């Protein structure tokens, strides 16, 4: 390090007469320049920091590849016993830990990605539209919005806002006694968005609007007519509420030109009071489905039920018989999955084998088509299911296109 030596006199005029101070005649001061290079430190003076036990354990542990593909670098298939095993874990602070059941392997889904997914989401935000896929936190959003092809993609648009007047214990859609007023431009915006996406099948659903005199039925019907005007080849399913038991409103929607009328009973009659809002009843839902079928006998009617809520086989069988008695054509079964801790708990995780058993049982009872599986939802892959299994079975593979054209002509007559 560079240094400069300077000699400074210790004598000062005002101290000349002060004989009591005896200071040295001169003082040597060393100064360093800020820009000077530091002197090298001897290597023997550096001591290496010892490795920590945490770092040692981390380096000796599994790498990311072990979690992704297994330690051998090849993905290991689970045995049937391992795949169906329910695992538990202890959670919570010390002294208050409780045991929970982890989500089974067959209910885990990938993070939503893909160009179709991004495009649909951006369009929804731009047109101020809502989907039940997002609001209800559906696990199949990536599959449905992506589809096996662009025309096979399925989207479920939620009409009349994102706030419901009812509070079912299984549903994560937000609730209010006085939701915002309806958007008069929503039917046009919805039709424009759907025609832009080029989807083959769309499901329209809505929140319950008990604050409206007609429950929003005319708004719903107007949206369907607008869609058919802009995209005549698109198949439209309407998943409606019960309109407070007003069957005239159910008939209004059924005659609006749609292809499938859906209304979900959600669960068996015995569990309905503890699962759904008190204003919804199993019998009322049956009457709505029956009224839709009577208003248009050729209309495909559909409902959905959740399993894992504590229902018994006898109760489920009785519910299916009631649905067939009112002419319901399509039924779907899916696993109830708790959206948040504020919602009712899962009583049972039903295995895929049990879902398959109920699918076959429902087909034996005369349902036209049954979708049954842990991740099946009312509108999950609805496009593929309807086109491949309902139209083709009802009209024959060679006549399916003719049935679609007739449905389009009928829809155009309604709008005239």
PDB file of C-alpha atoms in Angstrom, residues 232-404:
ATOM      1  CA  UNK A 232     -75.251 -21.675 -36.403  1.00  0.00           C
ATOM      2  CA  UNK A 233     -73.132 -24.846 -36.335  1.00  0.00           C
ATOM      3  CA  UNK A 234     -72.160 -24.475 -32.691  1.00  0.00           C
ATOM      4  CA  UNK A 235     -73.885 -26.853 -30.291  1.00  0.00           C
ATOM      5  CA  UNK A 236     -75.258 -25.101 -27.206  1.00  0.00           C
ATOM      6  CA  UNK A 237     -75.969 -26.623 -23.827  1.00  0.00           C
ATOM      7  CA  UNK A 238     -77.808 -24.578 -21.196  1.00  0.00           C
ATOM      8  CA  UNK A 239     -77.071 -25.513 -17.597  1.00  0.00           C
ATOM      9  CA  UNK A 240     -79.805 -23.619 -15.784  1.00  0.00           C
ATOM     10  CA  UNK A 241     -81.009 -23.016 -12.266  1.00  0.00           C
ATOM     11  CA  UNK A 242     -84.465 -23.975 -11.051  1.00  0.00           C
ATOM     12  CA  UNK A 243     -85.929 -20.443 -11.404  1.00  0.00           C
ATOM     13  CA  UNK A 244     -87.505 -20.815  -7.993  1.00  0.00           C
ATOM     14  CA  UNK A 245     -89.771 -23.551  -9.335  1.00  0.00           C
ATOM     15  CA  UNK A 246     -91.287 -21.320 -12.059  1.00  0.00           C
ATOM     16  CA  UNK A 247     -91.774 -23.909 -14.809  1.00  0.00           C
ATOM     17  CA  UNK A 248     -92.802 -21.279 -17.362  1.00  0.00           C
ATOM     18  CA  UNK A 249     -89.285 -19.846 -17.174  1.00  0.00           C
ATOM     19  CA  UNK A 250     -87.787 -23.313 -17.666  1.00  0.00           C
ATOM     20  CA  UNK A 251     -89.924 -23.714 -20.806  1.00  0.00           C
ATOM     21  CA  UNK A 252     -88.764 -20.296 -22.076  1.00  0.00           C
ATOM     22  CA  UNK A 253     -85.143 -21.439 -22.051  1.00  0.00           C
ATOM     23  CA  UNK A 254     -85.977 -24.897 -23.426  1.00  0.00           C
ATOM     24  CA  UNK A 255     -87.627 -23.350 -26.501  1.00  0.00           C
ATOM     25  CA  UNK A 256     -84.860 -20.825 -27.248  1.00  0.00           C
ATOM     26  CA  UNK A 257     -83.030 -23.008 -29.789  1.00  0.00           C
ATOM     27  CA  UNK A 258     -80.544 -24.808 -27.571  1.00  0.00           C
ATOM     28  CA  UNK A 259     -79.365 -28.396 -28.125  1.00  0.00           C
ATOM     29  CA  UNK A 260     -79.132 -29.699 -24.550  1.00  0.00           C
ATOM     30  CA  UNK A 261     -81.087 -28.619 -21.467  1.00  0.00           C
ATOM     31  CA  UNK A 262     -79.195 -29.369 -18.261  1.00  0.00           C
ATOM     32  CA  UNK A 263     -80.123 -28.845 -14.648  1.00  0.00           C
ATOM     33  CA  UNK A 264     -78.156 -30.489 -11.842  1.00  0.00           C
ATOM     34  CA  UNK A 265     -79.770 -32.294  -8.937  1.00  0.00           C
ATOM     35  CA  UNK A 266     -76.240 -32.361  -7.420  1.00  0.00           C
ATOM     36  CA  UNK A 267     -76.871 -35.174  -4.922  1.00  0.00           C
ATOM     37  CA  UNK A 268     -79.436 -37.680  -3.690  1.00  0.00           C
ATOM     38  CA  UNK A 269     -82.719 -36.494  -2.202  1.00  0.00           C
ATOM     39  CA  UNK A 270     -81.756 -37.404   1.368  1.00  0.00           C
ATOM     40  CA  UNK A 271     -78.622 -35.220   1.339  1.00  0.00           C
ATOM     41  CA  UNK A 272     -80.074 -32.262  -0.580  1.00  0.00           C
ATOM     42  CA  UNK A 273     -81.021 -30.165   2.515  1.00  0.00           C
ATOM     43  CA  UNK A 274     -77.460 -30.327   3.883  1.00  0.00           C
ATOM     44  CA  UNK A 275     -75.693 -29.863   0.522  1.00  0.00           C
ATOM     45  CA  UNK A 276     -77.728 -27.325  -1.466  1.00  0.00           C
ATOM     46  CA  UNK A 277     -79.274 -23.982  -0.569  1.00  0.00           C
ATOM     47  CA  UNK A 278     -82.548 -24.314   1.342  1.00  0.00           C
ATOM     48  CA  UNK A 279     -84.471 -22.874  -1.638  1.00  0.00           C
ATOM     49  CA  UNK A 280     -83.385 -25.793  -3.831  1.00  0.00           C
ATOM     50  CA  UNK A 281     -85.048 -29.184  -3.461  1.00  0.00           C
ATOM     51  CA  UNK A 282     -84.656 -32.505  -5.226  1.00  0.00           C
ATOM     52  CA  UNK A 283     -88.332 -32.604  -6.225  1.00  0.00           C
ATOM     53  CA  UNK A 284     -88.242 -29.088  -7.594  1.00  0.00           C
ATOM     54  CA  UNK A 285     -85.272 -29.993  -9.776  1.00  0.00           C
ATOM     55  CA  UNK A 286     -87.146 -33.027 -11.115  1.00  0.00           C
ATOM     56  CA  UNK A 287     -90.084 -30.818 -12.079  1.00  0.00           C
ATOM     57  CA  UNK A 288     -87.778 -28.400 -13.949  1.00  0.00           C
ATOM     58  CA  UNK A 289     -86.215 -31.229 -15.971  1.00  0.00           C
ATOM     59  CA  UNK A 290     -89.636 -32.693 -16.734  1.00  0.00           C
ATOM     60  CA  UNK A 291     -91.003 -29.299 -17.859  1.00  0.00           C
ATOM     61  CA  UNK A 292     -88.063 -28.819 -20.251  1.00  0.00           C
ATOM     62  CA  UNK A 293     -88.632 -32.239 -21.821  1.00  0.00           C
ATOM     63  CA  UNK A 294     -92.371 -31.601 -22.196  1.00  0.00           C
ATOM     64  CA  UNK A 295     -91.740 -28.194 -23.782  1.00  0.00           C
ATOM     65  CA  UNK A 296     -89.576 -29.821 -26.472  1.00  0.00           C
ATOM     66  CA  UNK A 297     -89.689 -33.650 -26.484  1.00  0.00           C
ATOM     67  CA  UNK A 298     -86.726 -33.964 -28.885  1.00  0.00           C
ATOM     68  CA  UNK A 299     -84.519 -31.963 -26.531  1.00  0.00           C
ATOM     69  CA  UNK A 300     -81.713 -33.824 -24.780  1.00  0.00           C
ATOM     70  CA  UNK A 301     -82.043 -33.355 -21.014  1.00  0.00           C
ATOM     71  CA  UNK A 302     -79.124 -33.822 -18.674  1.00  0.00           C
ATOM     72  CA  UNK A 303     -78.200 -33.733 -15.000  1.00  0.00           C
ATOM     73  CA  UNK A 304     -75.150 -34.253 -12.820  1.00  0.00           C
ATOM     74  CA  UNK A 305     -74.474 -35.763  -9.418  1.00  0.00           C
ATOM     75  CA  UNK A 306     -71.506 -35.548  -7.046  1.00  0.00           C
ATOM     76  CA  UNK A 307     -70.261 -38.632  -5.227  1.00  0.00           C
ATOM     77  CA  UNK A 308     -68.316 -38.695  -1.983  1.00  0.00           C
ATOM     78  CA  UNK A 309     -70.830 -36.706   0.059  1.00  0.00           C
ATOM     79  CA  UNK A 310     -71.958 -39.654   2.152  1.00  0.00           C
ATOM     80  CA  UNK A 311     -74.642 -41.075  -0.147  1.00  0.00           C
ATOM     81  CA  UNK A 312     -75.509 -44.758  -0.019  1.00  0.00           C
ATOM     82  CA  UNK A 313     -75.917 -47.128  -2.942  1.00  0.00           C
ATOM     83  CA  UNK A 314     -79.642 -47.461  -2.269  1.00  0.00           C
ATOM     84  CA  UNK A 315     -80.110 -43.682  -2.252  1.00  0.00           C
ATOM     85  CA  UNK A 316     -78.177 -43.275  -5.487  1.00  0.00           C
ATOM     86  CA  UNK A 317     -80.123 -46.015  -7.201  1.00  0.00           C
ATOM     87  CA  UNK A 318     -83.430 -44.433  -6.144  1.00  0.00           C
ATOM     88  CA  UNK A 319     -82.308 -41.034  -7.458  1.00  0.00           C
ATOM     89  CA  UNK A 320     -81.443 -42.533 -10.855  1.00  0.00           C
ATOM     90  CA  UNK A 321     -84.883 -44.152 -11.108  1.00  0.00           C
ATOM     91  CA  UNK A 322     -86.540 -40.800 -10.369  1.00  0.00           C
ATOM     92  CA  UNK A 323     -84.470 -39.131 -13.090  1.00  0.00           C
ATOM     93  CA  UNK A 324     -85.419 -41.736 -15.669  1.00  0.00           C
ATOM     94  CA  UNK A 325     -89.084 -41.346 -14.737  1.00  0.00           C
ATOM     95  CA  UNK A 326     -89.012 -37.687 -15.855  1.00  0.00           C
ATOM     96  CA  UNK A 327     -87.201 -38.518 -19.105  1.00  0.00           C
ATOM     97  CA  UNK A 328     -83.638 -37.406 -18.330  1.00  0.00           C
ATOM     98  CA  UNK A 329     -81.349 -38.655 -21.133  1.00  0.00           C
ATOM     99  CA  UNK A 330     -77.834 -37.976 -19.864  1.00  0.00           C
ATOM    100  CA  UNK A 331     -76.325 -38.212 -16.384  1.00  0.00           C
ATOM    101  CA  UNK A 332     -72.781 -37.536 -15.199  1.00  0.00           C
ATOM    102  CA  UNK A 333     -71.048 -38.589 -11.979  1.00  0.00           C
ATOM    103  CA  UNK A 334     -68.014 -36.835 -10.495  1.00  0.00           C
ATOM    104  CA  UNK A 335     -66.071 -36.690  -7.247  1.00  0.00           C
ATOM    105  CA  UNK A 336     -66.948 -33.859  -4.862  1.00  0.00           C
ATOM    106  CA  UNK A 337     -63.800 -31.862  -4.117  1.00  0.00           C
ATOM    107  CA  UNK A 338     -63.836 -29.336  -1.294  1.00  0.00           C
ATOM    108  CA  UNK A 339     -63.056 -25.864  -2.710  1.00  0.00           C
ATOM    109  CA  UNK A 340     -62.013 -24.244   0.591  1.00  0.00           C
ATOM    110  CA  UNK A 341     -62.085 -24.958   4.322  1.00  0.00           C
ATOM    111  CA  UNK A 342     -65.337 -22.987   4.553  1.00  0.00           C
ATOM    112  CA  UNK A 343     -67.152 -25.623   2.493  1.00  0.00           C
ATOM    113  CA  UNK A 344     -68.436 -29.032   3.519  1.00  0.00           C
ATOM    114  CA  UNK A 345     -65.898 -31.788   3.966  1.00  0.00           C
ATOM    115  CA  UNK A 346     -65.342 -34.727   1.640  1.00  0.00           C
ATOM    116  CA  UNK A 347     -66.839 -37.827   3.241  1.00  0.00           C
ATOM    117  CA  UNK A 348     -65.227 -40.310   0.842  1.00  0.00           C
ATOM    118  CA  UNK A 349     -62.868 -40.382  -2.116  1.00  0.00           C
ATOM    119  CA  UNK A 350     -64.617 -42.735  -4.519  1.00  0.00           C
ATOM    120  CA  UNK A 351     -62.315 -44.969  -6.557  1.00  0.00           C
ATOM    121  CA  UNK A 352     -62.422 -45.125 -10.380  1.00  0.00           C
ATOM    122  CA  UNK A 353     -63.741 -48.700 -10.201  1.00  0.00           C
ATOM    123  CA  UNK A 354     -66.842 -47.549  -8.316  1.00  0.00           C
ATOM    124  CA  UNK A 355     -67.442 -44.774 -10.841  1.00  0.00           C
ATOM    125  CA  UNK A 356     -67.288 -47.337 -13.625  1.00  0.00           C
ATOM    126  CA  UNK A 357     -69.800 -49.522 -11.807  1.00  0.00           C
ATOM    127  CA  UNK A 358     -72.290 -46.663 -11.575  1.00  0.00           C
ATOM    128  CA  UNK A 359     -71.732 -45.771 -15.226  1.00  0.00           C
ATOM    129  CA  UNK A 360     -72.715 -49.268 -16.270  1.00  0.00           C
ATOM    130  CA  UNK A 361     -75.647 -49.348 -13.860  1.00  0.00           C
ATOM    131  CA  UNK A 362     -77.044 -46.074 -15.241  1.00  0.00           C
ATOM    132  CA  UNK A 363     -76.711 -47.329 -18.823  1.00  0.00           C
ATOM    133  CA  UNK A 364     -78.594 -50.481 -17.848  1.00  0.00           C
ATOM    134  CA  UNK A 365     -81.413 -48.285 -16.515  1.00  0.00           C
ATOM    135  CA  UNK A 366     -81.844 -46.693 -19.946  1.00  0.00           C
ATOM    136  CA  UNK A 367     -79.850 -43.457 -19.901  1.00  0.00           C
ATOM    137  CA  UNK A 368     -78.738 -42.466 -23.383  1.00  0.00           C
ATOM    138  CA  UNK A 369     -75.228 -41.544 -22.263  1.00  0.00           C
ATOM    139  CA  UNK A 370     -73.354 -41.595 -18.937  1.00  0.00           C
ATOM    140  CA  UNK A 371     -70.046 -39.899 -18.098  1.00  0.00           C
ATOM    141  CA  UNK A 372     -68.656 -41.193 -14.815  1.00  0.00           C
ATOM    142  CA  UNK A 373     -65.242 -40.636 -13.253  1.00  0.00           C
ATOM    143  CA  UNK A 374     -63.476 -38.820 -10.411  1.00  0.00           C
ATOM    144  CA  UNK A 375     -62.701 -35.737 -12.524  1.00  0.00           C
ATOM    145  CA  UNK A 376     -65.914 -35.682 -14.551  1.00  0.00           C
ATOM    146  CA  UNK A 377     -67.945 -32.502 -14.182  1.00  0.00           C
ATOM    147  CA  UNK A 378     -71.309 -31.582 -15.647  1.00  0.00           C
ATOM    148  CA  UNK A 379     -69.714 -29.900 -18.664  1.00  0.00           C
ATOM    149  CA  UNK A 380     -66.393 -31.754 -18.743  1.00  0.00           C
ATOM    150  CA  UNK A 381     -65.508 -32.622 -22.350  1.00  0.00           C
ATOM    151  CA  UNK A 382     -69.157 -31.972 -23.127  1.00  0.00           C
ATOM    152  CA  UNK A 383     -68.439 -31.418 -26.818  1.00  0.00           C
ATOM    153  CA  UNK A 384     -66.837 -34.779 -27.391  1.00  0.00           C
ATOM    154  CA  UNK A 385     -69.355 -36.606 -25.204  1.00  0.00           C
ATOM    155  CA  UNK A 386     -72.382 -35.089 -26.870  1.00  0.00           C
ATOM    156  CA  UNK A 387     -71.214 -35.307 -30.486  1.00  0.00           C
ATOM    157  CA  UNK A 388     -69.799 -38.829 -30.280  1.00  0.00           C
ATOM    158  CA  UNK A 389     -72.285 -40.467 -27.964  1.00  0.00           C
ATOM    159  CA  UNK A 390     -75.599 -38.654 -28.145  1.00  0.00           C
ATOM    160  CA  UNK A 391     -76.000 -37.438 -31.716  1.00  0.00           C
ATOM    161  CA  UNK A 392     -74.497 -40.545 -33.250  1.00  0.00           C
ATOM    162  CA  UNK A 393     -76.530 -42.933 -31.105  1.00  0.00           C
ATOM    163  CA  UNK A 394     -79.768 -41.082 -31.675  1.00  0.00           C
ATOM    164  CA  UNK A 395     -79.492 -40.504 -35.434  1.00  0.00           C
ATOM    165  CA  UNK A 396     -76.799 -42.927 -36.606  1.00  0.00           C
ATOM    166  CA  UNK A 397     -73.278 -41.966 -37.618  1.00  0.00           C
ATOM    167  CA  UNK A 398     -74.260 -41.160 -41.191  1.00  0.00           C
ATOM    168  CA  UNK A 399     -77.181 -38.922 -40.167  1.00  0.00           C
ATOM    169  CA  UNK A 400     -75.521 -36.972 -37.376  1.00  0.00           C
ATOM    170  CA  UNK A 401     -74.814 -33.965 -39.583  1.00  0.00           C
ATOM    171  CA  UNK A 402     -78.415 -33.908 -40.764  1.00  0.00           C
ATOM    172  CA  UNK A 403     -79.646 -33.773 -37.163  1.00  0.00           C
ATOM    173  CA  UNK A 404     -77.376 -30.821 -36.469  1.00  0.00           C
TER     174      UNK A 404
END
